[in-house]
Coordinates of C-alpha atoms in Angstrom, one line a residue:
M1 CA 130.8 103.0 88.4
F2 CA 128.8 105.8 88.0
L3 CA 130.4 109.2 89.4
P4 CA 129.1 112.5 89.8
P5 CA 127.0 114.6 88.4
A6 CA 125.1 110.9 86.9
T7 CA 122.1 111.2 86.8
I8 CA 120.1 108.5 89.4
G9 CA 116.7 107.8 88.0
I10 CA 114.0 105.9 91.3
V11 CA 110.7 104.3 90.0
G12 CA 108.8 105.9 93.1
G13 CA 108.0 109.2 94.9
G14 CA 107.7 107.9 98.6
Q15 CA 109.9 108.4 101.2
L16 CA 111.9 105.6 100.5
G17 CA 112.8 107.7 97.3
Q18 CA 113.2 111.1 99.2
M19 CA 115.5 110.0 101.4
M20 CA 117.5 108.2 98.6
A21 CA 117.8 111.4 96.8
L22 CA 118.6 113.1 99.4
A23 CA 121.5 110.5 100.0
A24 CA 122.6 110.9 96.3
K25 CA 122.5 114.6 96.2
A26 CA 124.5 115.1 98.9
M27 CA 126.9 112.8 97.1
G28 CA 126.6 115.5 93.5
Y29 CA 124.4 113.2 91.5
R30 CA 121.6 114.4 89.7
I31 CA 118.0 112.7 90.7
I32 CA 114.7 112.0 88.1
V33 CA 111.6 110.7 90.0
L34 CA 108.8 108.7 88.3
D35 CA 105.5 109.0 90.3
P36 CA 101.8 109.5 89.6
T37 CA 101.1 112.2 92.1
P38 CA 102.9 116.1 91.9
N39 CA 105.4 117.1 93.6
A40 CA 105.6 113.7 95.5
P41 CA 108.1 113.8 98.5
A42 CA 110.8 112.4 95.8
G43 CA 110.3 114.9 93.8
Q44 CA 110.6 118.1 96.1
V45 CA 113.9 117.2 96.7
A46 CA 114.9 115.6 93.3
D47 CA 116.4 117.5 90.2
D48 CA 112.8 116.5 88.2
Q49 CA 109.7 114.1 88.3
I50 CA 108.1 112.8 85.8
V51 CA 104.1 112.8 87.0
A52 CA 103.0 109.3 85.7
A53 CA 101.4 106.2 86.7
Y54 CA 104.1 103.6 87.2
D55 CA 102.2 101.0 84.7
D56 CA 103.2 104.1 81.8
T57 CA 105.1 102.4 79.8
A58 CA 106.6 105.3 77.6
A59 CA 106.7 106.8 80.7
L60 CA 108.9 104.1 82.6
L61 CA 111.0 104.1 79.0
Q62 CA 111.5 108.3 79.0
L63 CA 113.2 108.1 82.9
A64 CA 115.5 105.3 81.6
Q65 CA 116.6 107.2 79.0
A66 CA 117.2 110.1 81.1
S67 CA 119.0 108.1 83.4
D68 CA 122.7 107.0 83.7
V69 CA 121.6 104.3 86.4
L70 CA 118.0 103.5 87.2
T71 CA 116.8 102.4 91.0
Y72 CA 112.9 101.5 92.5
E73 CA 111.7 102.5 95.9
F74 CA 108.9 99.7 96.1
E75 CA 108.4 96.3 95.1
N76 CA 105.7 96.3 92.3
V77 CA 107.0 97.5 89.2
D78 CA 106.1 95.8 86.0
L79 CA 109.0 93.4 85.1
T80 CA 108.3 93.4 81.9
T81 CA 109.1 97.0 81.1
L82 CA 112.0 97.3 83.5
R83 CA 113.4 94.8 81.3
Q84 CA 113.2 96.6 78.1
A85 CA 114.5 100.2 80.2
Q86 CA 117.3 97.9 79.9
Q87 CA 118.7 98.9 76.9
Y88 CA 118.5 102.2 77.7
T89 CA 120.1 102.3 81.2
A90 CA 122.0 100.6 84.3
L91 CA 119.6 98.4 86.0
P92 CA 122.5 97.0 89.0
Q93 CA 119.9 95.8 90.9
G94 CA 118.3 93.4 88.0
T95 CA 114.9 92.3 87.5
E96 CA 115.4 88.6 89.3
L97 CA 115.6 90.5 92.4
L98 CA 112.1 91.9 92.0
A99 CA 110.8 88.9 90.6
I100 CA 111.5 86.6 94.0
S101 CA 110.5 89.2 96.6
R102 CA 107.7 90.4 95.2
D103 CA 106.0 86.7 95.2
R104 CA 105.8 85.1 98.3
I105 CA 106.0 81.7 96.9
R106 CA 109.2 82.2 95.1
E107 CA 110.3 84.1 98.6
K108 CA 109.6 81.1 100.6
T109 CA 111.0 78.7 97.7
F110 CA 114.5 80.5 97.0
L111 CA 115.1 80.8 101.1
E112 CA 114.1 76.9 101.4
N113 CA 116.2 76.0 98.3
H114 CA 119.4 77.7 99.6
G115 CA 119.2 76.4 103.2
L116 CA 117.5 79.2 105.1
P117 CA 114.8 78.6 107.8
V118 CA 111.6 79.7 106.8
T119 CA 108.3 78.4 108.5
P120 CA 106.3 75.9 106.6
F121 CA 104.2 77.0 103.8
A122 CA 102.0 75.5 101.0
S123 CA 100.4 77.4 98.1
V124 CA 96.5 77.8 97.6
P125 CA 96.0 79.0 93.9
T126 CA 92.6 78.6 94.4
A127 CA 89.8 78.5 97.0
A128 CA 89.8 75.0 96.4
A129 CA 93.1 74.3 96.9
L130 CA 92.8 75.5 100.6
P131 CA 91.2 72.6 102.7
A132 CA 94.2 70.5 101.4
A133 CA 96.7 73.1 102.4
I134 CA 95.7 73.8 106.2
A135 CA 95.7 69.4 106.1
R136 CA 99.5 70.0 105.5
I137 CA 99.9 72.8 107.7
G138 CA 97.9 72.9 110.4
Y139 CA 96.5 75.3 112.6
P140 CA 97.1 77.9 113.3
A141 CA 98.0 79.3 110.2
I142 CA 98.2 82.8 107.9
L143 CA 96.9 83.0 105.1
K144 CA 98.5 85.3 102.6
T145 CA 97.9 86.7 99.2
T146 CA 101.2 85.9 96.7
T147 CA 101.7 89.3 95.9
G148 CA 100.5 92.9 96.3
G149 CA 99.7 92.5 100.6
Y150 CA 101.6 95.0 102.8
D151 CA 101.4 96.4 106.5
G152 CA 98.4 93.3 107.0
H153 CA 96.1 94.2 104.3
G154 CA 95.7 90.6 101.9
Q155 CA 96.0 88.1 104.7
Q156 CA 93.5 86.2 106.9
D157 CA 94.3 85.0 110.5
L158 CA 93.1 81.0 110.2
T159 CA 93.0 79.4 113.9
S160 CA 90.1 77.2 113.5
P161 CA 87.5 76.0 110.9
A162 CA 85.2 78.3 111.4
D163 CA 87.8 80.8 109.8
L164 CA 87.8 78.4 106.4
P165 CA 85.0 80.5 104.5
A166 CA 86.7 83.6 104.9
G167 CA 89.9 82.0 103.8
Q168 CA 88.2 80.9 100.9
A169 CA 86.7 84.0 100.3
L170 CA 90.7 85.7 100.5
A171 CA 92.2 82.8 98.0
A172 CA 88.9 83.0 95.4
K173 CA 90.3 86.9 94.7
Q174 CA 94.0 85.8 93.8
P175 CA 96.5 82.9 94.7
C176 CA 97.5 82.8 98.4
I177 CA 100.0 81.3 100.6
L178 CA 99.3 79.4 103.8
E179 CA 102.2 79.5 106.3
K180 CA 102.3 78.2 109.5
R181 CA 102.0 80.8 112.5
Q182 CA 105.2 81.0 114.6
A183 CA 105.0 81.8 118.2
F184 CA 107.9 83.8 118.0
S185 CA 109.2 86.5 121.1
R186 CA 109.9 89.3 118.3
E187 CA 110.6 90.5 114.8
L188 CA 113.7 91.1 113.7
S189 CA 115.2 93.0 110.5
I190 CA 118.7 93.8 109.5
M191 CA 120.2 95.6 106.2
V192 CA 122.3 94.5 104.1
T193 CA 124.2 95.7 101.0
R194 CA 127.1 94.7 98.5
D195 CA 129.9 96.9 97.3
G196 CA 131.3 97.6 93.9
H197 CA 133.9 95.4 94.5
G198 CA 131.5 92.6 95.7
T199 CA 132.1 93.1 99.3
V200 CA 129.3 92.5 101.2
R201 CA 127.8 94.6 104.7
C202 CA 126.0 94.4 107.2
F203 CA 123.9 96.9 109.5
P204 CA 123.3 96.1 113.3
V205 CA 120.2 93.5 113.5
V206 CA 117.2 95.7 115.1
E207 CA 114.0 95.1 117.0
N208 CA 110.9 95.9 115.7
R209 CA 107.3 96.7 117.3
H210 CA 104.1 96.9 115.5
A211 CA 100.7 98.3 116.1
H212 CA 97.2 97.2 113.8
H213 CA 99.9 94.9 111.6
I214 CA 102.3 98.6 111.2
L215 CA 106.0 98.9 112.0
H216 CA 105.5 100.9 114.9
T217 CA 109.0 101.1 117.1
T218 CA 112.6 100.4 116.0
L219 CA 115.0 99.6 118.6
A220 CA 118.7 99.8 117.0
P221 CA 120.4 97.5 118.0
A222 CA 117.7 94.9 119.2
P223 CA 118.0 94.4 123.1
R224 CA 119.0 91.7 124.8
L225 CA 120.6 89.6 121.7
S226 CA 123.3 87.6 121.8
A227 CA 126.1 87.9 119.8
D228 CA 126.3 84.1 119.0
K229 CA 122.6 85.2 117.2
A230 CA 123.6 88.2 116.0
A231 CA 126.3 86.6 114.1
V232 CA 123.9 83.8 113.0
I233 CA 121.5 86.5 111.2
A234 CA 124.5 88.4 109.5
A235 CA 126.1 84.5 108.2
M236 CA 122.2 84.7 106.6
A237 CA 121.9 87.9 105.3
E238 CA 125.3 87.6 103.5
R239 CA 124.8 84.3 102.2
I240 CA 121.0 85.7 100.8
A241 CA 123.0 88.8 99.5
A242 CA 125.6 86.6 98.3
S243 CA 122.8 84.1 96.5
L244 CA 121.0 87.2 94.9
D245 CA 124.5 88.2 93.5
L246 CA 122.9 91.3 95.2
A247 CA 123.1 95.4 94.3
G248 CA 121.3 98.5 96.9
V249 CA 120.0 97.4 100.0
L250 CA 118.0 94.7 101.1
G251 CA 116.1 94.5 104.1
I252 CA 115.6 91.1 105.8
E253 CA 112.7 90.5 108.3
L254 CA 113.2 87.6 110.9
F255 CA 111.3 86.0 113.6
D256 CA 112.9 85.0 117.0
T257 CA 111.4 81.4 118.2
P258 CA 112.5 79.2 120.8
A259 CA 113.3 77.0 118.0
G260 CA 115.9 79.4 116.4
I261 CA 115.8 82.3 114.1
L262 CA 113.2 81.8 110.9
V263 CA 113.4 84.1 107.6
N264 CA 110.2 85.9 107.4
E265 CA 110.5 88.3 103.7
L266 CA 113.0 90.4 102.1
A267 CA 112.7 93.7 100.9
P268 CA 114.7 94.7 97.4
R269 CA 115.1 98.1 98.7
P270 CA 115.9 100.3 102.0
H271 CA 113.5 99.5 104.8
N272 CA 111.2 101.6 107.2
S273 CA 113.8 100.1 110.3
G274 CA 116.7 100.9 109.2
H275 CA 115.7 104.7 109.0
Y276 CA 117.7 104.8 112.6
S277 CA 120.9 104.9 111.0
I278 CA 120.2 108.2 108.7
E279 CA 121.2 109.6 112.6
A280 CA 123.2 106.6 114.3
C281 CA 125.5 104.8 111.7
S282 CA 128.3 105.7 110.5
L283 CA 126.7 105.7 107.4
S284 CA 122.4 105.4 106.6
Q285 CA 121.0 102.5 104.6
F286 CA 120.3 105.1 101.8
A287 CA 123.8 106.4 101.0
A288 CA 124.7 103.0 101.0
H289 CA 122.3 102.4 98.4
I290 CA 123.3 104.7 96.1
L291 CA 126.9 104.1 96.6
S292 CA 125.8 99.9 96.1
I293 CA 124.0 100.8 92.7
C294 CA 127.1 103.0 91.8
G295 CA 129.6 100.6 91.5
L296 CA 131.1 102.3 94.4
P297 CA 133.2 101.0 97.2
I298 CA 131.4 101.6 101.1
P299 CA 133.2 101.1 104.1
P300 CA 132.5 99.2 107.2
I301 CA 129.2 100.2 109.1
R302 CA 129.3 100.6 112.2
Q303 CA 126.7 101.8 114.9
R304 CA 128.1 105.4 116.7
K305 CA 125.2 105.0 119.6
P306 CA 121.9 103.1 120.4
A307 CA 118.7 104.7 118.9
V308 CA 115.1 104.5 119.1
M309 CA 113.1 105.1 115.8
R310 CA 109.2 106.0 115.8
N311 CA 106.8 106.0 113.1
L312 CA 104.2 108.6 112.9
L313 CA 101.4 107.5 111.3
G314 CA 98.4 109.1 109.7
A315 CA 97.7 112.3 112.8
D316 CA 100.7 111.3 114.8
L317 CA 102.6 113.9 112.7
T318 CA 100.6 116.9 113.5
K319 CA 100.5 115.7 117.4
A320 CA 104.2 115.2 117.1
K321 CA 104.6 118.7 116.0
Q322 CA 103.2 120.0 119.1
L323 CA 105.0 118.0 121.2
W324 CA 108.3 118.7 119.2
P325 CA 109.3 121.6 120.7
A326 CA 109.3 120.4 124.1
H327 CA 111.7 117.4 123.3
P328 CA 115.0 118.7 121.5
E329 CA 116.7 115.4 121.5
W330 CA 114.2 114.4 118.6
H331 CA 115.0 113.7 115.4
F332 CA 112.1 114.9 113.4
H333 CA 111.6 113.6 109.5
D334 CA 108.4 115.2 107.7
Y335 CA 107.7 113.6 104.4
G336 CA 106.2 116.6 102.9
K337 CA 102.9 114.4 101.9
A338 CA 100.1 116.4 100.9
E339 CA 97.1 114.2 102.4
I340 CA 96.8 113.1 106.0
R341 CA 95.2 109.4 106.2
P342 CA 94.2 107.2 108.6
G343 CA 97.2 104.9 108.9
R344 CA 100.0 106.6 106.4
K345 CA 103.2 107.1 107.0
M346 CA 103.6 110.5 107.3
G347 CA 107.0 110.7 109.2
H348 CA 109.1 109.1 111.6
I349 CA 110.8 110.6 114.8
T350 CA 114.8 109.1 115.6
V351 CA 116.3 109.5 119.1
V352 CA 119.6 108.4 119.7
A353 CA 120.6 107.3 123.1
E354 CA 123.5 107.6 125.2
D355 CA 123.9 103.8 126.2
R356 CA 121.6 100.8 125.5
Q357 CA 119.2 101.1 129.0
S358 CA 118.9 104.6 128.5
M359 CA 117.2 103.5 124.3
T360 CA 114.9 101.5 125.8
A361 CA 113.4 103.8 128.5
L362 CA 113.2 105.9 125.2
T363 CA 110.2 104.8 124.2
E364 CA 108.8 105.5 127.3
S365 CA 109.8 109.1 127.8
V366 CA 107.1 111.0 126.4
N367 CA 103.1 111.0 127.6
W368 CA 102.2 110.2 123.3
E369 CA 98.5 110.5 123.3
D370 CA 98.5 107.9 120.0
T371 CA 95.4 110.5 118.2
S372 CA 96.3 108.4 114.4
T373 CA 93.5 105.4 114.1
H374 CA 94.0 102.5 111.5
D375 CA 92.2 100.8 108.8

């Protein structure tokens, strides 16, 4: 158990690290961040920042030696160095969760081995292996790199043999996974954590809507979700948390299909679709993450009122600032990133509604002229 004023080291200085740090500082913890960008978003609110590359072994070990407990805000952390760091500090999340969630083959295999429903998949270690994988999975399918892909990057839709050359070009660059494309009605997600006593706590199930492969809007809780289906998803989350001996917060992305719920991906840290919890829940996902890695108890998590979260991508941030004075209902978050780039997550807005009916209306309550473009 780690009590304030213990020092928490965060690998990564982006917006997730920033919101972790803000939650931890409110509890009295000290925060040190490792990030290559000077004055990174998390560095702006931390006690100290080590400015160094993520693969700088000496810098990560320096962070470990200066911290009582270590965590991370993204998946692509060097596992070998993290294992070395454990001789200097506590790493409650361990490295196995990262090893599973950063590799799509390992992730799908883990889920399947624990009785969780996933879309049919096949390993594509080389370009030459793709035709056999297609023969097994069929069209339509999606080819994804096993590591490193995000927000639509590192993937190729395969709808017919005409797409085979593009797929082979992707598979020639690095190992891939071929997944059967599902006709799902919507994407759902749930955040789950375990406290210091091993008690699993789940956040509400939410609905996510995307634009250009990037999360655009989250509706919390998910509209038109039956109590039975919500219970099934919570049971899946609890099974995953127990199987991983989870510490910290885990994001679970799911597909709502005619045949039932499928688990799509795991995120071994707070997730974009959980940002609504800052204003709408009895405990935010970031506070839950801090309590969990510090081995402290976590009370049952309740959503006080329905909410809508909208990402601000690229020039959306500038437009939102212009509109904000006319919308006092907005909870406005600017991550403090130095450069606005197309498709980059610059901030978000959350609106807490009075009831479920007005929640959906809020997504259309602004004459929003989307000024962002996407790669």
